[in-house]
mmCIF file of C-alpha atoms in Angstrom:
data_model
loop_
_atom_site.group_PDB
_atom_site.id
_atom_site.type_symbol
_atom_site.label_atom_id
_atom_site.label_comp_id
_atom_site.label_asym_id
_atom_site.label_seq_id
_atom_site.Cartn_x
_atom_site.Cartn_y
_atom_site.Cartn_z
ATOM 1 C CA UNK A 1 8.326 7.154 -35.876
ATOM 2 C CA UNK A 2 5.567 8.898 -37.793
ATOM 3 C CA UNK A 3 5.585 11.992 -35.548
ATOM 4 C CA UNK A 4 9.246 12.782 -36.255
ATOM 5 C CA UNK A 5 9.615 16.282 -37.584
ATOM 6 C CA UNK A 6 5.973 17.111 -36.817
ATOM 7 C CA UNK A 7 6.216 18.832 -33.436
ATOM 8 C CA UNK A 8 2.516 19.650 -33.238
ATOM 9 C CA UNK A 9 1.790 15.933 -32.845
ATOM 10 C CA UNK A 10 4.365 15.422 -30.085
ATOM 11 C CA UNK A 11 2.994 15.751 -26.527
ATOM 12 C CA UNK A 12 4.622 18.580 -24.606
ATOM 13 C CA UNK A 13 4.349 16.696 -21.300
ATOM 14 C CA UNK A 14 4.637 12.932 -20.888
ATOM 15 C CA UNK A 15 4.156 11.241 -17.512
ATOM 16 C CA UNK A 16 5.286 7.651 -16.969
ATOM 17 C CA UNK A 17 4.550 5.053 -14.304
ATOM 18 C CA UNK A 18 7.616 2.823 -14.559
ATOM 19 C CA UNK A 19 5.950 -0.426 -13.508
ATOM 20 C CA UNK A 20 7.148 -4.021 -13.639
ATOM 21 C CA UNK A 21 10.712 -4.064 -12.309
ATOM 22 C CA UNK A 22 9.984 -6.684 -9.666
ATOM 23 C CA UNK A 23 8.016 -8.980 -11.956
ATOM 24 C CA UNK A 24 10.705 -8.708 -14.632
ATOM 25 C CA UNK A 25 13.332 -9.832 -12.136
ATOM 26 C CA UNK A 26 11.289 -12.596 -10.501
ATOM 27 C CA UNK A 27 10.453 -14.084 -13.909
ATOM 28 C CA UNK A 28 14.190 -14.474 -14.439
ATOM 29 C CA UNK A 29 14.869 -15.985 -11.021
ATOM 30 C CA UNK A 30 16.289 -12.710 -9.721
ATOM 31 C CA UNK A 31 15.418 -10.578 -6.707
ATOM 32 C CA UNK A 32 13.301 -7.442 -7.083
ATOM 33 C CA UNK A 33 16.324 -5.218 -6.509
ATOM 34 C CA UNK A 34 17.898 -6.572 -9.691
ATOM 35 C CA UNK A 35 14.782 -5.459 -11.527
ATOM 36 C CA UNK A 36 15.197 -1.931 -10.211
ATOM 37 C CA UNK A 37 18.783 -1.890 -11.486
ATOM 38 C CA UNK A 38 17.591 -2.929 -14.945
ATOM 39 C CA UNK A 39 14.931 -0.227 -14.719
ATOM 40 C CA UNK A 40 17.619 2.453 -14.498
ATOM 41 C CA UNK A 41 18.882 1.528 -17.956
ATOM 42 C CA UNK A 42 15.332 1.664 -19.317
ATOM 43 C CA UNK A 43 14.887 5.118 -17.815
ATOM 44 C CA UNK A 44 18.009 6.458 -19.517
ATOM 45 C CA UNK A 45 16.872 4.959 -22.850
ATOM 46 C CA UNK A 46 13.502 6.619 -22.420
ATOM 47 C CA UNK A 47 14.936 10.025 -21.546
ATOM 48 C CA UNK A 48 17.152 9.858 -24.633
ATOM 49 C CA UNK A 49 14.169 8.892 -26.802
ATOM 50 C CA UNK A 50 12.028 11.681 -25.344
ATOM 51 C CA UNK A 51 14.707 14.254 -26.109
ATOM 52 C CA UNK A 52 15.018 13.028 -29.700
ATOM 53 C CA UNK A 53 11.235 13.095 -30.125
ATOM 54 C CA UNK A 54 11.076 16.718 -28.976
ATOM 55 C CA UNK A 55 9.264 16.131 -25.678
ATOM 56 C CA UNK A 56 9.655 19.222 -23.478
ATOM 57 C CA UNK A 57 8.545 17.733 -20.151
ATOM 58 C CA UNK A 58 9.050 14.174 -18.936
ATOM 59 C CA UNK A 59 7.772 13.248 -15.474
ATOM 60 C CA UNK A 60 8.488 9.829 -13.960
ATOM 61 C CA UNK A 61 7.140 8.080 -10.863
ATOM 62 C CA UNK A 62 10.304 6.980 -9.019
ATOM 63 C CA UNK A 63 8.953 6.371 -5.489
ATOM 64 C CA UNK A 64 5.397 6.870 -4.251
ATOM 65 C CA UNK A 65 4.129 7.724 -0.785
ATOM 66 C CA UNK A 66 2.574 4.223 -0.808
ATOM 67 C CA UNK A 67 5.905 2.511 -1.521
ATOM 68 C CA UNK A 68 6.788 2.791 2.168
ATOM 69 C CA UNK A 69 4.483 -0.223 2.636
ATOM 70 C CA UNK A 70 7.022 -2.466 0.916
ATOM 71 C CA UNK A 71 9.468 -4.606 2.883
ATOM 72 C CA UNK A 72 12.059 -2.668 4.928
ATOM 73 C CA UNK A 73 14.789 -4.275 2.830
ATOM 74 C CA UNK A 74 13.303 -3.089 -0.462
ATOM 75 C CA UNK A 75 12.569 0.393 0.886
ATOM 76 C CA UNK A 76 16.155 0.702 2.113
ATOM 77 C CA UNK A 77 17.441 -0.426 -1.264
ATOM 78 C CA UNK A 78 15.189 2.029 -3.128
ATOM 79 C CA UNK A 79 16.284 4.945 -0.959
ATOM 80 C CA UNK A 80 19.951 4.113 -1.444
ATOM 81 C CA UNK A 81 19.433 3.372 -5.115
ATOM 82 C CA UNK A 82 17.502 6.555 -5.884
ATOM 83 C CA UNK A 83 20.278 8.518 -4.222
ATOM 84 C CA UNK A 84 22.998 6.723 -6.153
ATOM 85 C CA UNK A 85 21.209 6.902 -9.511
ATOM 86 C CA UNK A 86 20.735 10.658 -9.162
ATOM 87 C CA UNK A 87 24.368 11.108 -8.150
ATOM 88 C CA UNK A 88 25.677 8.825 -10.888
ATOM 89 C CA UNK A 89 23.512 10.115 -13.747
ATOM 90 C CA UNK A 90 23.268 13.856 -13.024
ATOM 91 C CA UNK A 91 26.398 14.820 -14.942
ATOM 92 C CA UNK A 92 25.382 12.716 -17.926
ATOM 93 C CA UNK A 93 21.910 14.247 -17.999
ATOM 94 C CA UNK A 94 23.459 17.691 -17.616
ATOM 95 C CA UNK A 95 25.566 17.029 -20.720
ATOM 96 C CA UNK A 96 22.343 16.175 -22.574
ATOM 97 C CA UNK A 97 20.909 19.584 -21.651
ATOM 98 C CA UNK A 98 18.299 18.058 -19.331
ATOM 99 C CA UNK A 99 16.884 20.171 -16.520
ATOM 100 C CA UNK A 100 16.215 17.995 -13.466
ATOM 101 C CA UNK A 101 13.391 18.790 -11.054
ATOM 102 C CA UNK A 102 12.209 17.034 -7.898
ATOM 103 C CA UNK A 103 8.573 16.751 -6.866
ATOM 104 C CA UNK A 104 7.695 15.055 -3.590
ATOM 105 C CA UNK A 105 7.197 15.362 0.151
ATOM 106 C CA UNK A 106 10.024 15.859 2.637
ATOM 107 C CA UNK A 107 8.517 13.868 5.563
ATOM 108 C CA UNK A 108 10.056 10.354 5.789
ATOM 109 C CA UNK A 109 12.300 10.881 2.760
ATOM 110 C CA UNK A 110 15.967 10.340 3.600
ATOM 111 C CA UNK A 111 17.832 13.674 3.931
ATOM 112 C CA UNK A 112 20.683 12.231 1.822
ATOM 113 C CA UNK A 113 18.222 11.572 -1.032
ATOM 114 C CA UNK A 114 16.886 15.118 -0.767
ATOM 115 C CA UNK A 115 20.447 16.460 -0.828
ATOM 116 C CA UNK A 116 21.199 14.607 -4.079
ATOM 117 C CA UNK A 117 17.949 15.755 -5.670
ATOM 118 C CA UNK A 118 18.603 19.376 -4.752
ATOM 119 C CA UNK A 119 22.198 19.110 -5.997
ATOM 120 C CA UNK A 120 20.939 17.753 -9.336
ATOM 121 C CA UNK A 121 18.460 20.625 -9.586
ATOM 122 C CA UNK A 122 21.235 23.139 -8.929
ATOM 123 C CA UNK A 123 23.619 21.497 -11.408
ATOM 124 C CA UNK A 124 21.085 21.559 -14.253
ATOM 125 C CA UNK A 125 19.167 24.725 -13.347
ATOM 126 C CA UNK A 126 20.353 26.698 -16.381
ATOM 127 C CA UNK A 127 19.691 23.959 -18.927
ATOM 128 C CA UNK A 128 17.006 24.640 -21.515
ATOM 129 C CA UNK A 129 16.393 21.136 -22.822
ATOM 130 C CA UNK A 130 13.867 18.541 -21.696
ATOM 131 C CA UNK A 131 12.658 19.013 -18.122
ATOM 132 C CA UNK A 132 12.940 15.705 -16.252
ATOM 133 C CA UNK A 133 10.824 15.681 -13.102
ATOM 134 C CA UNK A 134 11.629 12.927 -10.638
ATOM 135 C CA UNK A 135 8.620 12.186 -8.420
ATOM 136 C CA UNK A 136 10.211 10.779 -5.265
ATOM 137 C CA UNK A 137 8.002 10.297 -2.196
ATOM 138 C CA UNK A 138 5.048 11.621 -4.179
ATOM 139 C CA UNK A 139 1.332 10.888 -3.949
ATOM 140 C CA UNK A 140 -1.323 12.917 -5.747
ATOM 141 C CA UNK A 141 -4.056 12.775 -3.120
ATOM 142 C CA UNK A 142 -1.774 13.977 -0.340
ATOM 143 C CA UNK A 143 -0.387 16.628 -2.709
ATOM 144 C CA UNK A 144 -3.901 18.080 -3.031
ATOM 145 C CA UNK A 145 -4.565 17.782 0.718
ATOM 146 C CA UNK A 146 -1.255 19.485 1.504
ATOM 147 C CA UNK A 147 -2.099 22.274 -0.932
ATOM 148 C CA UNK A 148 -5.467 22.931 0.695
ATOM 149 C CA UNK A 149 -3.979 22.871 4.190
ATOM 150 C CA UNK A 150 -1.255 25.318 3.152
ATOM 151 C CA UNK A 151 -3.891 27.610 1.659
ATOM 152 C CA UNK A 152 -5.815 27.528 4.929
ATOM 153 C CA UNK A 153 -2.645 28.327 6.865
ATOM 154 C CA UNK A 154 -1.844 31.236 4.538
ATOM 155 C CA UNK A 155 -5.362 32.621 4.937
ATOM 156 C CA UNK A 156 -5.035 32.380 8.725
ATOM 157 C CA UNK A 157 -1.693 34.209 8.656
ATOM 158 C CA UNK A 158 -2.937 36.884 6.263
ATOM 159 C CA UNK A 159 -0.667 35.809 3.377
ATOM 160 C CA UNK A 160 -3.677 34.821 1.271
ATOM 161 C CA UNK A 161 -7.018 36.605 0.913
ATOM 162 C CA UNK A 162 -10.000 34.678 2.289
ATOM 163 C CA UNK A 163 -11.708 34.050 -1.046
ATOM 164 C CA UNK A 164 -13.365 30.989 -2.615
ATOM 165 C CA UNK A 165 -10.847 28.442 -3.890
ATOM 166 C CA UNK A 166 -10.601 28.177 -7.669
ATOM 167 C CA UNK A 167 -8.792 25.730 -9.926
ATOM 168 C CA UNK A 168 -6.223 28.419 -10.657
ATOM 169 C CA UNK A 169 -5.603 29.330 -7.019
ATOM 170 C CA UNK A 170 -5.308 25.701 -5.913
ATOM 171 C CA UNK A 171 -3.003 24.913 -8.826
ATOM 172 C CA UNK A 172 -0.515 27.479 -7.547
ATOM 173 C CA UNK A 173 -0.131 25.451 -4.346
ATOM 174 C CA UNK A 174 0.510 22.088 -5.963
ATOM 175 C CA UNK A 175 4.016 20.633 -6.000
ATOM 176 C CA UNK A 176 3.774 20.604 -9.800
ATOM 177 C CA UNK A 177 2.804 24.276 -10.110
ATOM 178 C CA UNK A 178 5.672 24.922 -12.528
ATOM 179 C CA UNK A 179 4.663 22.099 -14.894
ATOM 180 C CA UNK A 180 1.970 22.137 -17.594
ATOM 181 C CA UNK A 181 -0.848 19.602 -17.514
ATOM 182 C CA UNK A 182 -0.004 16.090 -18.678
ATOM 183 C CA UNK A 183 -0.694 15.404 -22.360
ATOM 184 C CA UNK A 184 0.271 11.727 -22.516
ATOM 185 C CA UNK A 185 0.201 9.332 -19.552
ATOM 186 C CA UNK A 186 2.052 6.035 -20.057
ATOM 187 C CA UNK A 187 2.138 3.012 -17.779
ATOM 188 C CA UNK A 188 4.267 -0.026 -18.482
ATOM 189 C CA UNK A 189 3.634 -3.659 -17.406
ATOM 190 C CA UNK A 190 0.113 -3.965 -18.814
ATOM 191 C CA UNK A 191 -1.561 -2.746 -15.605
ATOM 192 C CA UNK A 192 -4.340 -0.272 -16.333
ATOM 193 C CA UNK A 193 -4.511 2.111 -13.395
ATOM 194 C CA UNK A 194 -2.910 5.425 -12.470
ATOM 195 C CA UNK A 195 -1.939 4.560 -8.877
ATOM 196 C CA UNK A 196 -2.360 8.010 -7.330
ATOM 197 C CA UNK A 197 -0.021 9.669 -9.841
ATOM 198 C CA UNK A 198 -0.728 13.204 -11.099
ATOM 199 C CA UNK A 199 -4.510 12.947 -10.680
ATOM 200 C CA UNK A 200 -5.142 16.682 -10.989
ATOM 201 C CA UNK A 201 -2.615 17.202 -13.752
ATOM 202 C CA UNK A 202 -3.891 14.310 -15.902
ATOM 203 C CA UNK A 203 -7.520 15.430 -16.113
ATOM 204 C CA UNK A 204 -7.368 15.589 -19.920
ATOM 205 C CA UNK A 205 -4.370 13.375 -20.591
ATOM 206 C CA UNK A 206 -4.402 10.640 -23.202
ATOM 207 C CA UNK A 207 -3.623 7.250 -21.614
ATOM 208 C CA UNK A 208 -1.519 4.504 -23.156
ATOM 209 C CA UNK A 209 -0.998 1.247 -21.246
ATOM 210 C CA UNK A 210 1.958 -0.671 -22.623
ATOM 211 C CA UNK A 211 2.023 -4.445 -22.139
ATOM 212 C CA UNK A 212 5.755 -4.658 -21.483
ATOM 213 C CA UNK A 213 7.599 -4.677 -18.160
ATOM 214 C CA UNK A 214 9.575 -1.517 -17.484
ATOM 215 C CA UNK A 215 13.133 -2.927 -17.878
ATOM 216 C CA UNK A 216 12.171 -3.912 -21.453
ATOM 217 C CA UNK A 217 10.680 -0.503 -22.287
ATOM 218 C CA UNK A 218 12.637 1.319 -24.993
ATOM 219 C CA UNK A 219 12.506 4.045 -27.632
ATOM 220 C CA UNK A 220 10.261 1.943 -29.858
ATOM 221 C CA UNK A 221 7.614 1.708 -27.130
ATOM 222 C CA UNK A 222 7.806 5.422 -26.365
ATOM 223 C CA UNK A 223 7.525 6.374 -30.026
ATOM 224 C CA UNK A 224 4.584 3.991 -30.514
ATOM 225 C CA UNK A 225 2.797 5.650 -27.577
ATOM 226 C CA UNK A 226 3.478 9.085 -29.069
ATOM 227 C CA UNK A 227 2.055 7.862 -32.385
ATOM 228 C CA UNK A 228 -1.109 6.701 -30.596
ATOM 229 C CA UNK A 229 -1.369 10.118 -28.985
ATOM 230 C CA UNK A 230 -0.919 11.849 -32.335
ATOM 231 C CA UNK A 231 -3.791 9.864 -33.813
ATOM 232 C CA UNK A 232 -6.322 10.764 -31.147
ATOM 233 C CA UNK A 233 -8.828 13.610 -31.222
ATOM 234 C CA UNK A 234 -8.432 15.688 -28.056
ATOM 235 C CA UNK A 235 -11.680 17.607 -27.545
ATOM 236 C CA UNK A 236 -11.296 18.737 -23.892
ATOM 237 C CA UNK A 237 -15.019 18.352 -23.320
ATOM 238 C CA UNK A 238 -16.020 20.004 -26.593
ATOM 239 C CA UNK A 239 -17.595 18.335 -29.614
ATOM 240 C CA UNK A 240 -18.124 18.999 -33.320
ATOM 241 C CA UNK A 241 -21.400 18.013 -34.972
ATOM 242 C CA UNK A 242 -20.428 15.983 -38.051
ATOM 243 C CA UNK A 243 -23.231 13.668 -39.263
ATOM 244 C CA UNK A 244 -22.028 10.811 -41.473
ATOM 245 C CA UNK A 245 -23.306 10.404 -45.051
ATOM 246 C CA UNK A 246 -26.226 7.979 -45.385
ATOM 247 C CA UNK A 247 -24.000 5.279 -46.885
ATOM 248 C CA UNK A 248 -21.754 5.276 -43.819
ATOM 249 C CA UNK A 249 -24.324 5.410 -41.034
ATOM 250 C CA UNK A 250 -23.978 2.694 -38.412
ATOM 251 C CA UNK A 251 -27.699 2.044 -38.168
ATOM 252 C CA UNK A 252 -28.076 1.369 -41.903
ATOM 253 C CA UNK A 253 -25.083 -0.951 -41.952
ATOM 254 C CA UNK A 254 -26.443 -2.917 -38.985
ATOM 255 C CA UNK A 255 -29.916 -3.151 -40.559
ATOM 256 C CA UNK A 256 -28.612 -4.476 -43.885
ATOM 257 C CA UNK A 257 -26.626 -7.174 -42.130
ATOM 258 C CA UNK A 258 -29.407 -8.342 -39.821
ATOM 259 C CA UNK A 259 -32.493 -10.482 -40.336
ATOM 260 C CA UNK A 260 -34.270 -9.143 -37.310
#
């Protein structure tokens, strides 16, 4: 990994859409639930790799507000499985120094899943290592809508002054208010979309779409994505005027190689 030992090139906050569990399983003649089980192992590999790379914040999309549209059988499995994974892995992650956070909506989410998430947060609250945010029952559009509605309610009750909304004031009402903006956004499976994940927070993120299904994702893929990030020029809307020498200008090169 070329970024090893060069912390300035390592993204502080990586967000990952862990996509491809079902396709991985079906391609092997297995049910989708078997793919989710394999995805757990990939997640632990990735957390370990992120820690070793020096990533401070790792945020993963575990269950979206749109995932309720899946079959009742798969939804039931995912609820049970999320609960069991959190319960089973919390102590291990605690021993790694990981601080676990939950971001998501309470409506519809099983109370037993919420209980496990809150217990994991409490167990790891004093850890100072990588912050792992589990996005369970999360959707970015509804996060923004909820934030605006809560602001309106606070204005009506007198808790918030009736002033124009700013980026800073709205940001304080987002579920992710304690997280920095995303630096590197990764999606596995080869799909090239963000699927309603951290829309606000990823405004200036660098995107890397990895053509590998999530259960096959490993440290090599994460490190390669970090290397891509390190090689990009993040301008945040700014620009530097740097005209090329005459010998390197695109127009001249095109002219010399063209007859018309």
